[in-house]
Tab-separated table of C-alpha atoms in Angstrom:
chain	number	residue	atom	x	y	z
A	1	MET	CA	-27.042	-58.788	54.856
A	2	TYR	CA	-30.230	-57.688	56.667
A	3	GLU	CA	-31.093	-57.766	60.362
A	4	LYS	CA	-34.530	-59.269	59.708
A	5	SER	CA	-36.088	-61.440	57.029
A	6	ARG	CA	-36.908	-59.581	53.828
A	7	VAL	CA	-40.095	-60.968	52.302
A	8	GLY	CA	-42.272	-59.429	49.606
A	9	VAL	CA	-44.169	-59.993	46.379
A	10	HIS	CA	-44.178	-58.773	42.815
A	11	VAL	CA	-46.317	-55.618	43.093
A	12	SER	CA	-48.286	-53.845	40.366
A	13	ILE	CA	-47.336	-50.298	39.295
A	14	ALA	CA	-50.832	-49.660	37.864
A	15	GLY	CA	-51.779	-46.015	38.358
A	16	GLY	CA	-48.223	-44.936	39.123
A	17	PHE	CA	-44.957	-46.284	40.496
A	18	HIS	CA	-45.617	-44.764	43.937
A	19	LEU	CA	-48.766	-46.877	44.293
A	20	SER	CA	-46.638	-50.046	44.219
A	21	ILE	CA	-45.141	-48.986	47.557
A	22	LYS	CA	-48.589	-48.315	49.023
A	23	ARG	CA	-49.742	-51.772	47.907
A	24	ALA	CA	-46.632	-53.336	49.447
A	25	ILE	CA	-47.269	-51.582	52.764
A	26	LYS	CA	-50.844	-52.914	52.907
A	27	LEU	CA	-49.539	-56.433	52.311
A	28	GLY	CA	-46.864	-56.130	54.991
A	29	CYS	CA	-43.913	-56.410	52.595
A	30	ASN	CA	-40.453	-55.068	53.393
A	31	THR	CA	-39.014	-55.795	49.938
A	32	ILE	CA	-40.697	-55.767	46.507
A	33	GLN	CA	-40.270	-56.535	42.841
A	34	ILE	CA	-41.897	-54.516	40.042
A	35	PHE	CA	-42.063	-54.275	36.269
A	36	THR	CA	-41.183	-50.883	34.804
A	37	HIS	CA	-43.788	-51.348	32.056
A	38	SER	CA	-45.893	-54.100	30.509
A	39	PRO	CA	-43.513	-57.102	30.365
A	40	ARG	CA	-44.972	-58.178	27.025
A	41	GLN	CA	-44.474	-54.875	25.200
A	42	TRP	CA	-41.355	-53.238	23.788
A	43	ASN	CA	-42.498	-49.696	24.542
A	44	VAL	CA	-41.466	-47.996	27.792
A	45	VAL	CA	-43.396	-44.960	29.024
A	46	GLU	CA	-41.458	-42.106	30.640
A	47	ILE	CA	-42.000	-41.866	34.398
A	48	LYS	CA	-43.383	-38.613	35.786
A	49	LYS	CA	-41.032	-36.748	38.139
A	50	GLU	CA	-43.673	-36.499	40.860
A	51	GLU	CA	-44.109	-40.285	40.760
A	52	ILE	CA	-40.374	-40.792	41.224
A	53	SER	CA	-40.223	-38.425	44.207
A	54	GLU	CA	-43.238	-40.005	45.907
A	55	PHE	CA	-41.929	-43.507	45.205
A	56	LYS	CA	-38.544	-42.766	46.766
A	57	TYR	CA	-40.068	-40.973	49.755
A	58	LEU	CA	-42.486	-43.818	50.583
A	59	ARG	CA	-39.842	-46.461	50.045
A	60	GLN	CA	-37.432	-44.787	52.474
A	61	LEU	CA	-40.184	-44.039	54.997
A	62	HIS	CA	-41.305	-47.679	55.141
A	63	ASP	CA	-37.871	-49.322	54.685
A	64	ILE	CA	-38.740	-51.248	51.517
A	65	ASN	CA	-35.397	-52.826	50.744
A	66	PRO	CA	-34.026	-54.163	48.524
A	67	LEU	CA	-35.941	-53.100	45.414
A	68	PHE	CA	-35.923	-55.483	42.450
A	69	ILE	CA	-37.013	-54.704	38.904
A	70	HIS	CA	-37.982	-57.670	36.734
A	71	ALA	CA	-36.948	-57.127	33.121
A	72	SER	CA	-39.358	-57.658	30.243
A	73	TYR	CA	-40.140	-61.214	29.139
A	74	LEU	CA	-39.515	-60.128	25.541
A	75	ILE	CA	-35.780	-59.740	26.080
A	76	ASN	CA	-33.741	-62.479	24.410
A	77	LEU	CA	-29.990	-61.887	24.542
A	78	CYS	CA	-29.243	-65.015	22.526
A	79	SER	CA	-31.777	-64.634	19.721
A	80	LEU	CA	-30.699	-65.546	16.195
A	81	ASN	CA	-33.061	-62.854	14.939
A	82	GLU	CA	-30.764	-59.821	14.826
A	83	LYS	CA	-33.666	-57.393	15.085
A	84	VAL	CA	-34.928	-59.063	18.275
A	85	TYR	CA	-31.374	-59.343	19.603
A	86	HIS	CA	-30.649	-55.617	19.258
A	87	LYS	CA	-34.109	-54.614	20.484
A	88	SER	CA	-33.439	-56.788	23.539
A	89	ILE	CA	-30.189	-54.959	24.268
A	90	ASP	CA	-31.943	-51.596	23.902
A	91	LEU	CA	-34.809	-52.647	26.165
A	92	LEU	CA	-32.476	-53.958	28.870
A	93	LEU	CA	-30.634	-50.640	28.633
A	94	LYS	CA	-33.919	-48.833	29.355
A	95	GLU	CA	-34.603	-51.170	32.292
A	96	LEU	CA	-31.193	-50.288	33.748
A	97	GLU	CA	-31.790	-46.583	33.175
A	98	ILE	CA	-35.084	-46.756	35.091
A	99	ALA	CA	-33.424	-48.843	37.802
A	100	THR	CA	-30.903	-46.028	38.176
A	101	ILE	CA	-33.634	-43.374	38.356
A	102	LEU	CA	-35.571	-45.313	41.008
A	103	ASP	CA	-32.460	-46.364	42.969
A	104	ALA	CA	-33.395	-50.017	42.484
A	105	ASP	CA	-30.858	-52.535	43.710
A	106	TYR	CA	-31.083	-55.119	40.942
A	107	VAL	CA	-32.703	-55.939	37.597
A	108	VAL	CA	-33.764	-59.600	37.353
A	109	LEU	CA	-33.346	-61.087	33.893
A	110	HIS	CA	-34.403	-64.178	31.937
A	111	LEU	CA	-31.660	-64.491	29.326
A	112	GLY	CA	-33.924	-65.878	26.619
A	113	GLY	CA	-34.048	-68.984	24.433
A	114	ALA	CA	-31.288	-70.271	22.172
A	115	SER	CA	-33.362	-71.737	19.391
A	116	GLY	CA	-31.263	-72.870	16.421
A	117	MET	CA	-27.804	-72.717	18.032
A	118	ASN	CA	-25.751	-74.620	20.553
A	119	LYS	CA	-25.335	-73.467	24.163
A	120	GLU	CA	-21.753	-72.257	23.721
A	121	LYS	CA	-22.698	-69.984	20.813
A	122	ALA	CA	-25.729	-68.694	22.706
A	123	ILE	CA	-23.597	-67.803	25.741
A	124	GLU	CA	-21.184	-65.944	23.445
A	125	LYS	CA	-24.112	-63.853	22.179
A	126	VAL	CA	-25.211	-63.082	25.752
A	127	LEU	CA	-21.703	-62.013	26.761
A	128	SER	CA	-21.433	-59.828	23.668
A	129	ALA	CA	-24.786	-58.197	24.476
A	130	LEU	CA	-23.670	-57.441	28.039
A	131	LYS	CA	-20.434	-55.922	26.750
A	132	THR	CA	-22.422	-53.706	24.369
A	133	LEU	CA	-24.617	-52.626	27.278
A	134	SER	CA	-21.631	-51.699	29.409
A	135	SER	CA	-20.418	-49.359	26.669
A	136	LYS	CA	-23.778	-47.549	26.646
A	137	ILE	CA	-24.424	-47.023	30.355
A	138	ASN	CA	-22.444	-46.278	33.473
A	139	THR	CA	-24.526	-47.418	36.447
A	140	LYS	CA	-24.118	-49.063	39.826
A	141	ARG	CA	-27.283	-51.097	39.219
A	142	LYS	CA	-26.613	-54.755	38.568
A	143	VAL	CA	-28.374	-57.526	36.668
A	144	LEU	CA	-29.270	-60.841	38.296
A	145	ILE	CA	-29.643	-63.785	35.929
A	146	GLU	CA	-32.407	-66.193	36.858
A	147	ASN	CA	-32.315	-69.976	36.606
A	148	THR	CA	-34.837	-71.481	34.194
A	149	SER	CA	-37.012	-74.596	34.077
A	150	GLY	CA	-35.113	-76.526	31.410
A	151	LYS	CA	-37.420	-76.150	28.445
A	152	LYS	CA	-35.935	-76.433	24.958
A	153	GLY	CA	-33.490	-73.621	24.245
A	154	ASP	CA	-32.823	-72.671	27.881
A	155	ILE	CA	-29.193	-71.778	28.550
A	156	SER	CA	-29.520	-70.994	32.274
A	157	THR	CA	-31.084	-74.173	33.664
A	158	THR	CA	-28.215	-75.487	35.783
A	159	PHE	CA	-25.991	-73.538	38.135
A	160	LYS	CA	-23.023	-74.645	36.086
A	161	ASP	CA	-24.690	-72.926	33.084
A	162	LEU	CA	-25.067	-69.757	35.144
A	163	SER	CA	-21.464	-69.952	36.340
A	164	ASN	CA	-20.193	-70.056	32.745
A	165	ILE	CA	-21.909	-66.753	32.057
A	166	LEU	CA	-20.792	-65.120	35.312
A	167	TYR	CA	-17.200	-66.337	34.953
A	168	TYR	CA	-16.665	-65.086	31.403
A	169	ASP	CA	-18.581	-61.819	31.777
A	170	THR	CA	-16.318	-58.776	31.520
A	171	SER	CA	-19.054	-56.127	31.331
A	172	GLY	CA	-19.321	-55.519	35.075
A	173	ILE	CA	-23.114	-55.476	34.699
A	174	LEU	CA	-23.848	-58.869	36.300
A	175	GLY	CA	-24.275	-58.810	40.068
A	176	GLY	CA	-25.159	-62.434	40.741
A	177	ILE	CA	-28.113	-64.773	40.405
A	178	CYS	CA	-31.750	-65.163	41.368
A	179	ILE	CA	-32.920	-68.655	42.324
A	180	ASP	CA	-36.503	-69.487	41.376
A	181	THR	CA	-37.668	-72.507	43.389
A	182	SER	CA	-40.339	-73.530	40.897
A	183	HIS	CA	-37.868	-73.351	37.997
A	184	ALA	CA	-35.260	-75.327	39.942
A	185	PHE	CA	-37.792	-78.029	40.832
A	186	ALA	CA	-38.980	-78.268	37.213
A	187	ALA	CA	-35.362	-78.473	36.038
A	188	GLY	CA	-34.575	-81.474	38.229
A	189	TYR	CA	-33.424	-79.995	41.556
A	190	ASP	CA	-35.511	-81.479	44.360
A	191	ILE	CA	-35.315	-78.557	46.777
A	192	GLY	CA	-37.762	-80.144	49.220
A	193	GLU	CA	-35.498	-83.000	50.342
A	194	LYS	CA	-32.551	-82.384	52.671
A	195	THR	CA	-30.060	-84.571	50.798
A	196	THR	CA	-30.812	-83.193	47.341
A	197	LEU	CA	-31.087	-79.628	48.671
A	198	ASN	CA	-27.595	-79.946	50.147
A	199	ALA	CA	-26.381	-81.239	46.786
A	200	LEU	CA	-27.847	-78.137	45.121
A	201	ILE	CA	-26.140	-75.863	47.675
A	202	ASN	CA	-22.838	-77.641	47.046
A	203	GLU	CA	-23.280	-77.109	43.298
A	204	ILE	CA	-23.863	-73.388	43.850
A	205	GLU	CA	-20.878	-73.147	46.198
A	206	ASN	CA	-18.581	-75.009	43.803
A	207	PHE	CA	-19.551	-73.163	40.623
A	208	ILE	CA	-20.775	-69.737	41.760
A	209	GLY	CA	-20.539	-69.090	45.508
A	210	MET	CA	-23.536	-68.561	47.802
A	211	GLU	CA	-22.578	-64.890	48.200
A	212	LYS	CA	-23.669	-64.415	44.569
A	213	VAL	CA	-27.257	-65.485	45.358
A	214	LYS	CA	-28.975	-62.125	45.841
A	215	LEU	CA	-32.647	-63.108	45.556
A	216	ILE	CA	-34.988	-66.076	45.924
A	217	HIS	CA	-38.183	-66.249	43.876
A	218	LEU	CA	-40.231	-68.460	46.181
A	219	ASN	CA	-42.863	-70.232	44.096
A	220	ASP	CA	-44.479	-73.647	44.312
A	221	SER	CA	-44.638	-75.785	41.168
A	222	LYS	CA	-47.901	-76.610	39.381
A	223	ASN	CA	-46.146	-79.440	37.557
A	224	LYS	CA	-44.320	-82.543	38.753
A	225	PHE	CA	-40.634	-82.791	39.551
A	226	ASN	CA	-38.293	-82.542	36.536
A	227	SER	CA	-41.199	-81.627	34.246
A	228	LYS	CA	-39.224	-78.864	32.442
A	229	VAL	CA	-42.456	-76.814	32.604
A	230	ASP	CA	-42.524	-73.307	34.114
A	231	ARG	CA	-45.868	-73.054	35.962
A	232	HIS	CA	-46.077	-71.398	39.378
A	233	GLU	CA	-48.497	-72.430	42.137
A	234	HIS	CA	-49.532	-71.072	45.563
A	235	ILE	CA	-47.099	-71.910	48.377
A	236	GLY	CA	-47.915	-75.381	49.711
A	237	LYS	CA	-50.495	-76.115	47.006
A	238	GLY	CA	-48.077	-77.489	44.410
A	239	TYR	CA	-45.616	-80.369	44.129
A	240	ILE	CA	-42.929	-78.793	46.333
A	241	GLY	CA	-45.440	-78.488	49.173
A	242	LEU	CA	-45.241	-77.039	52.676
A	243	LYS	CA	-42.869	-79.741	53.903
A	244	GLY	CA	-40.530	-79.009	51.028
A	245	PHE	CA	-40.577	-75.261	51.672
A	246	LYS	CA	-40.013	-75.759	55.398
A	247	ILE	CA	-36.872	-77.785	54.620
A	248	PHE	CA	-35.727	-75.176	52.098
A	249	LEU	CA	-36.341	-72.144	54.327
A	250	GLU	CA	-34.798	-73.724	57.407
A	251	ASN	CA	-31.503	-74.303	55.626
A	252	PRO	CA	-28.925	-71.761	56.916
A	253	ALA	CA	-27.663	-71.125	53.377
A	254	PHE	CA	-30.853	-69.219	52.494
A	255	LYS	CA	-31.562	-67.465	55.807
A	256	LYS	CA	-30.425	-63.941	54.888
A	257	ILE	CA	-31.418	-63.873	51.215
A	258	PRO	CA	-34.431	-61.664	50.299
A	259	ILE	CA	-37.556	-63.520	49.168
A	260	ILE	CA	-40.038	-62.431	46.507
A	261	LEU	CA	-43.228	-64.392	45.784
A	262	GLU	CA	-44.499	-64.660	42.206
A	263	THR	CA	-47.450	-66.912	43.010
A	264	PRO	CA	-50.753	-66.866	41.066
A	265	LYS	CA	-52.789	-63.751	41.703
A	266	LYS	CA	-56.417	-62.857	41.052
A	267	SER	CA	-56.431	-60.193	43.769
A	268	ASP	CA	-54.227	-58.840	46.568
A	269	LEU	CA	-55.891	-61.390	48.843
A	270	ASP	CA	-53.935	-64.147	47.081
A	271	ASP	CA	-50.661	-62.374	47.868
A	272	LEU	CA	-51.748	-61.881	51.467
A	273	LYS	CA	-52.527	-65.593	51.883
A	274	ASN	CA	-49.194	-66.702	50.410
A	275	LEU	CA	-47.262	-64.194	52.496
A	276	LYS	CA	-48.927	-65.446	55.680
A	277	VAL	CA	-47.968	-69.029	54.871
A	278	VAL	CA	-44.336	-68.090	54.164
A	279	LYS	CA	-44.062	-66.005	57.323
A	280	LYS	CA	-45.449	-68.930	59.321
A	281	LEU	CA	-42.779	-71.176	57.832
A	282	LEU	CA	-40.037	-68.638	58.512
A	283	ASN	CA	-40.999	-67.749	62.059
A	284	SER	CA	-42.516	-70.923	63.451
A	285	ASP	CA	-41.006	-73.859	65.277
A	286	LYS	CA	-44.370	-75.631	65.086
A	287	PRO	CA	-44.493	-79.078	63.440
A	288	ILE	CA	-45.340	-79.021	59.752
A	289	GLU	CA	-48.662	-80.832	60.385
A	290	LEU	CA	-49.893	-77.867	62.442
A	291	ILE	CA	-48.728	-75.356	59.829
A	292	GLU	CA	-50.574	-77.380	57.183
A	293	LYS	CA	-53.784	-77.109	59.238
A	294	ILE	CA	-53.317	-73.366	59.719
A	295	SER	CA	-52.590	-72.791	55.999
A	296	LYS	CA	-55.970	-74.255	55.048
A	297	TYR	CA	-57.603	-71.157	56.475
A	298	PHE	CA	-55.530	-68.816	54.308
């Protein structure tokens, strides 16, 4: 897909969309993920034309590719609340419209929680929502559905769950999946062991196909294996650990897939530290013990 590894972080758009590119450049990213607005608000502010032009110019100049937009956390395409359900469709429509304006490659989506209904009914609601979307917009931008941690109501925890949605989708809007390592670990996929990692890859191959994996959210887990709790941690500081990530990143199945970090962040320094650790893991043939020593200084 790409000649070199594509590694980046979720970057803030505070002060203007174009500033997200400048922040990415300072961090040494060659791919990024952004929100188009506050992820916990329904309102979307119109983007200024000068911001769009500057954003596109800087992105092309510095080869920031691919560009991912993370959809709002409020979106729930399987909500029993009809008001929330239709607002979710409208908000995802706006996300796709902005993705088109910015020439983003993909919109990453959490499908939402299916409280009060079985999984089959919830998937039907999702598929209906996607079909409604396809009738309202004609765009080349695609949605990636993200695996979830397995908390109550999740309908996208296993890769078989994801395959059911991809297989029956007729909207043309879905472009594949995003694998979140922390979510997978919390859901019961031990990605840090060779045997169980190979089992996960086989599951993806059998139900979806590795070519449908377009993005990896590389996050450590603050909680123990199979906890069903979605809490991210700095790379190497959680329960997956550096050894686990080295095994994961060395597997040929994931070599050419872009990586975005969504690790805890108090300042850009946190992103810088996590990026350095990941780049060490990607580009080093040093034993893990030495990488662990080096990472202590980050």
